[in-house]
Coordinates of C-alpha atoms in Angstrom, one line a residue:
Chain A
K249 CA -156.7 53.2 180.6
N250 CA -158.7 52.5 183.7
E251 CA -162.3 52.0 182.6
V252 CA -163.4 51.4 186.2
E253 CA -162.2 53.2 189.3
Q254 CA -162.9 52.2 192.8
S255 CA -162.5 54.3 195.9
P256 CA -161.2 54.2 198.5
Q257 CA -158.4 51.6 197.9
N258 CA -158.3 50.8 201.6
L259 CA -160.8 51.5 204.3
T260 CA -160.6 50.8 208.0
A261 CA -163.6 51.3 210.2
Q262 CA -164.9 50.4 213.7
E263 CA -167.5 47.7 214.1
G264 CA -171.0 49.1 213.7
E265 CA -170.0 51.9 211.3
F266 CA -171.9 52.6 208.1
I267 CA -169.6 51.8 205.1
T268 CA -169.6 53.2 201.6
I269 CA -167.5 51.9 198.7
N270 CA -167.6 53.7 195.4
C271 CA -167.2 52.6 191.8
S272 CA -167.0 55.0 188.9
Y273 CA -166.7 54.3 185.2
S274 CA -166.4 56.4 182.0
V275 CA -168.5 54.7 179.3
G276 CA -171.9 53.2 179.1
I277 CA -172.5 49.8 180.5
S278 CA -175.2 47.2 180.4
A279 CA -174.6 45.9 184.0
L280 CA -172.5 46.3 187.0
H281 CA -171.4 43.6 189.5
W282 CA -170.2 43.8 193.0
L283 CA -168.1 40.9 194.3
Q284 CA -166.5 40.1 197.6
Q285 CA -163.2 38.4 198.0
H286 CA -162.6 36.8 201.4
P287 CA -159.2 36.9 203.1
G288 CA -158.8 33.3 202.1
G289 CA -159.1 34.2 198.5
G290 CA -162.6 32.9 197.6
I291 CA -164.7 35.2 195.4
V292 CA -168.5 35.5 195.6
S293 CA -170.9 37.6 193.7
L294 CA -173.0 40.0 195.8
F295 CA -175.0 41.9 193.3
M296 CA -175.7 42.5 189.7
L297 CA -177.5 45.6 188.8
S298 CA -178.3 47.8 185.8
S299 CA -180.5 50.4 187.5
G300 CA -181.8 51.5 190.8
K301 CA -181.0 49.7 194.0
K302 CA -180.7 46.2 195.4
K303 CA -180.6 45.1 199.1
H304 CA -179.5 41.9 200.6
G305 CA -179.3 41.8 204.4
R306 CA -177.0 44.6 205.6
L307 CA -175.7 45.2 202.0
I308 CA -177.2 47.8 199.7
A309 CA -176.0 48.5 196.1
T310 CA -177.0 51.5 194.1
I311 CA -176.3 52.6 190.6
N312 CA -176.7 56.0 188.9
I313 CA -176.5 55.3 185.2
Q314 CA -176.5 59.0 184.2
E315 CA -173.6 59.8 186.6
K316 CA -171.8 56.5 185.8
H317 CA -171.4 55.7 189.4
S318 CA -172.3 52.9 191.8
S319 CA -172.0 52.5 195.6
L320 CA -171.9 49.6 197.9
H321 CA -173.1 50.3 201.4
I322 CA -172.8 48.1 204.5
T323 CA -174.9 48.9 207.5
A324 CA -173.9 47.9 211.0
S325 CA -170.5 46.7 209.9
H326 CA -169.0 43.6 211.5
P327 CA -165.5 42.2 211.5
R328 CA -166.7 39.4 209.3
D329 CA -167.3 42.0 206.6
S330 CA -163.6 42.4 206.3
A331 CA -162.8 41.5 202.7
V332 CA -161.9 43.0 199.3
Y333 CA -164.9 44.4 197.5
I334 CA -164.6 44.4 193.7
C335 CA -166.7 46.3 191.1
A336 CA -167.0 44.7 187.6
L337 CA -168.6 46.1 184.5
N338 CA -170.3 44.5 181.6
F339 CA -170.2 46.5 178.4
G340 CA -172.8 44.4 176.6
N341 CA -170.6 41.5 175.6
E342 CA -169.6 38.2 177.2
K343 CA -166.8 39.7 179.3
L344 CA -166.4 41.6 182.6
T345 CA -163.9 44.4 183.3
F346 CA -162.8 44.4 186.9
G347 CA -161.7 47.2 189.3
T348 CA -158.7 46.7 191.5
G349 CA -160.9 46.4 194.6
T350 CA -161.4 48.1 197.9
R351 CA -159.8 46.4 200.9
L352 CA -162.1 46.8 203.9
T353 CA -161.0 46.1 207.5
I354 CA -163.5 46.3 210.3
I355 CA -162.0 46.5 213.8
P356 CA -163.9 45.1 216.7
Chain B
D265 CA -172.3 27.6 195.5
A266 CA -172.1 26.6 191.8
G267 CA -169.9 23.5 192.4
I268 CA -166.7 24.7 190.7
T269 CA -163.5 23.0 191.5
Q270 CA -160.0 23.8 190.3
S271 CA -157.0 21.5 190.3
P272 CA -154.3 21.7 191.3
R273 CA -154.8 24.3 194.1
H274 CA -151.1 25.0 194.4
K275 CA -148.3 24.4 192.0
V276 CA -144.6 25.2 191.8
T277 CA -142.9 24.7 188.5
E278 CA -139.8 25.7 186.7
T279 CA -139.5 28.1 183.8
G280 CA -139.9 26.4 180.4
T281 CA -142.1 23.5 181.7
P282 CA -145.7 23.0 180.5
V283 CA -148.5 23.4 183.0
T284 CA -152.2 22.6 182.7
L285 CA -154.8 23.9 185.1
R286 CA -158.2 22.3 185.2
C287 CA -161.6 23.8 186.0
H288 CA -164.6 21.5 186.6
Q289 CA -168.2 22.6 187.0
T290 CA -171.3 20.7 187.9
E291 CA -173.9 23.4 187.0
N292 CA -174.1 22.9 183.2
H293 CA -173.2 26.6 182.7
R294 CA -172.6 27.6 179.1
Y295 CA -169.8 30.1 179.8
M296 CA -166.5 29.4 181.5
Y297 CA -163.7 31.9 182.1
W298 CA -160.1 31.8 183.1
Y299 CA -158.7 34.9 185.0
R300 CA -155.5 35.8 186.6
Q301 CA -155.2 38.0 189.6
D302 CA -152.0 40.0 190.3
P303 CA -151.2 42.7 192.9
G304 CA -152.2 46.1 191.6
H305 CA -154.4 44.7 188.9
G306 CA -158.0 43.7 188.8
L307 CA -158.9 40.3 187.7
R308 CA -157.9 40.0 184.0
L309 CA -159.5 37.7 181.5
I310 CA -157.2 35.2 179.9
H311 CA -159.6 33.1 177.7
Y312 CA -163.2 32.2 177.9
S313 CA -165.5 29.6 176.4
Y314 CA -169.1 30.0 175.2
G315 CA -169.7 26.4 174.5
V316 CA -167.9 23.1 173.8
K317 CA -165.0 23.7 171.5
D318 CA -165.9 27.4 171.3
T319 CA -163.3 29.6 172.9
D320 CA -162.0 33.2 172.5
K321 CA -159.2 35.3 173.8
G322 CA -159.2 37.8 176.6
E323 CA -157.0 40.7 177.3
V324 CA -154.0 38.7 178.5
S325 CA -154.0 35.6 176.3
D326 CA -150.4 35.6 175.2
G327 CA -148.6 32.4 176.4
Y328 CA -151.8 30.6 177.2
S329 CA -154.1 28.2 175.4
V330 CA -157.4 26.6 176.4
S331 CA -159.5 23.7 175.5
R332 CA -163.1 22.7 176.3
S333 CA -164.0 19.2 175.1
K334 CA -167.0 18.9 177.3
T335 CA -169.4 21.2 179.1
E336 CA -168.0 20.6 182.5
D337 CA -164.3 21.0 181.9
F338 CA -162.2 23.9 180.8
L339 CA -158.4 23.5 180.7
L340 CA -155.8 26.3 180.8
T341 CA -152.4 25.4 179.4
L342 CA -149.2 27.3 179.8
E343 CA -147.1 25.8 177.0
S344 CA -143.8 27.0 178.4
A345 CA -144.2 28.6 181.8
T346 CA -142.4 31.9 182.5
S347 CA -141.9 33.8 185.7
S348 CA -144.3 36.5 184.6
Q349 CA -147.0 33.8 184.7
T350 CA -146.6 33.5 188.5
S351 CA -150.1 34.4 189.6
V352 CA -153.4 33.3 191.2
Y353 CA -155.7 31.8 188.5
F354 CA -159.4 31.8 188.9
C355 CA -162.0 29.9 186.9
A356 CA -165.5 31.2 186.7
T357 CA -168.7 30.0 185.1
G358 CA -172.0 31.6 184.3
Q359 CA -174.8 31.8 181.7
G360 CA -173.2 35.0 180.3
S361 CA -171.4 38.0 181.8
A362 CA -174.7 39.9 182.0
E363 CA -175.5 37.2 184.5
T364 CA -173.9 36.3 187.8
Q365 CA -170.5 34.6 187.6
Y366 CA -169.5 31.9 190.0
F367 CA -165.9 31.5 190.9
G368 CA -163.7 28.6 191.7
P369 CA -161.4 28.6 194.7
G370 CA -158.3 29.6 192.7
T371 CA -155.0 28.0 191.8
R372 CA -151.8 29.6 193.1
L373 CA -149.0 29.1 190.6
L374 CA -145.4 29.8 191.2
V375 CA -142.9 29.7 188.3
L376 CA -139.3 29.6 189.4

């Protein structure tokens, strides 16, 4: 059973485009994380949110608790944004449940 | 960067041999996690620790054991490696999964 679904699985866009990556889940959560995995394999945490919206530079993360849905937006995309973006859920315990990721490729 | 290192970074071993992976942190984080990452799957939790000598199983713990004798080190042992354990292993640390997790660079393990 997939508790977390990400879409699309793959996304290719031109430099400068506005990017949206989606994460949907089926049961209540206490927090949602967005992570970025670089082509070299390293994983960094981008956002942790439990309500509303957070912004960091060109990245914006939103969550709608009632609809059980979160989006990660990238404005003015750049080839260096090419990576796998991973959504992870916390259900109120010590663990995270991870989505399978969205592979983003930005073409110059 | 939370100062998390993993060793070795790459390892090739044969089926049936024991393997130990090490995760070392310098941030004094209470929680440490071991994940594996395989194509078609999200990161999956193997074991985690919530303090020295305090560990618990994750969703894919069969065939793995862990130990944490001091805050900064978390060891993952494959007692008898199998080909199904070929994977990329990530260590992460944090103050709790409701908080940000910081990931190590990963260890690529190939079991022949």
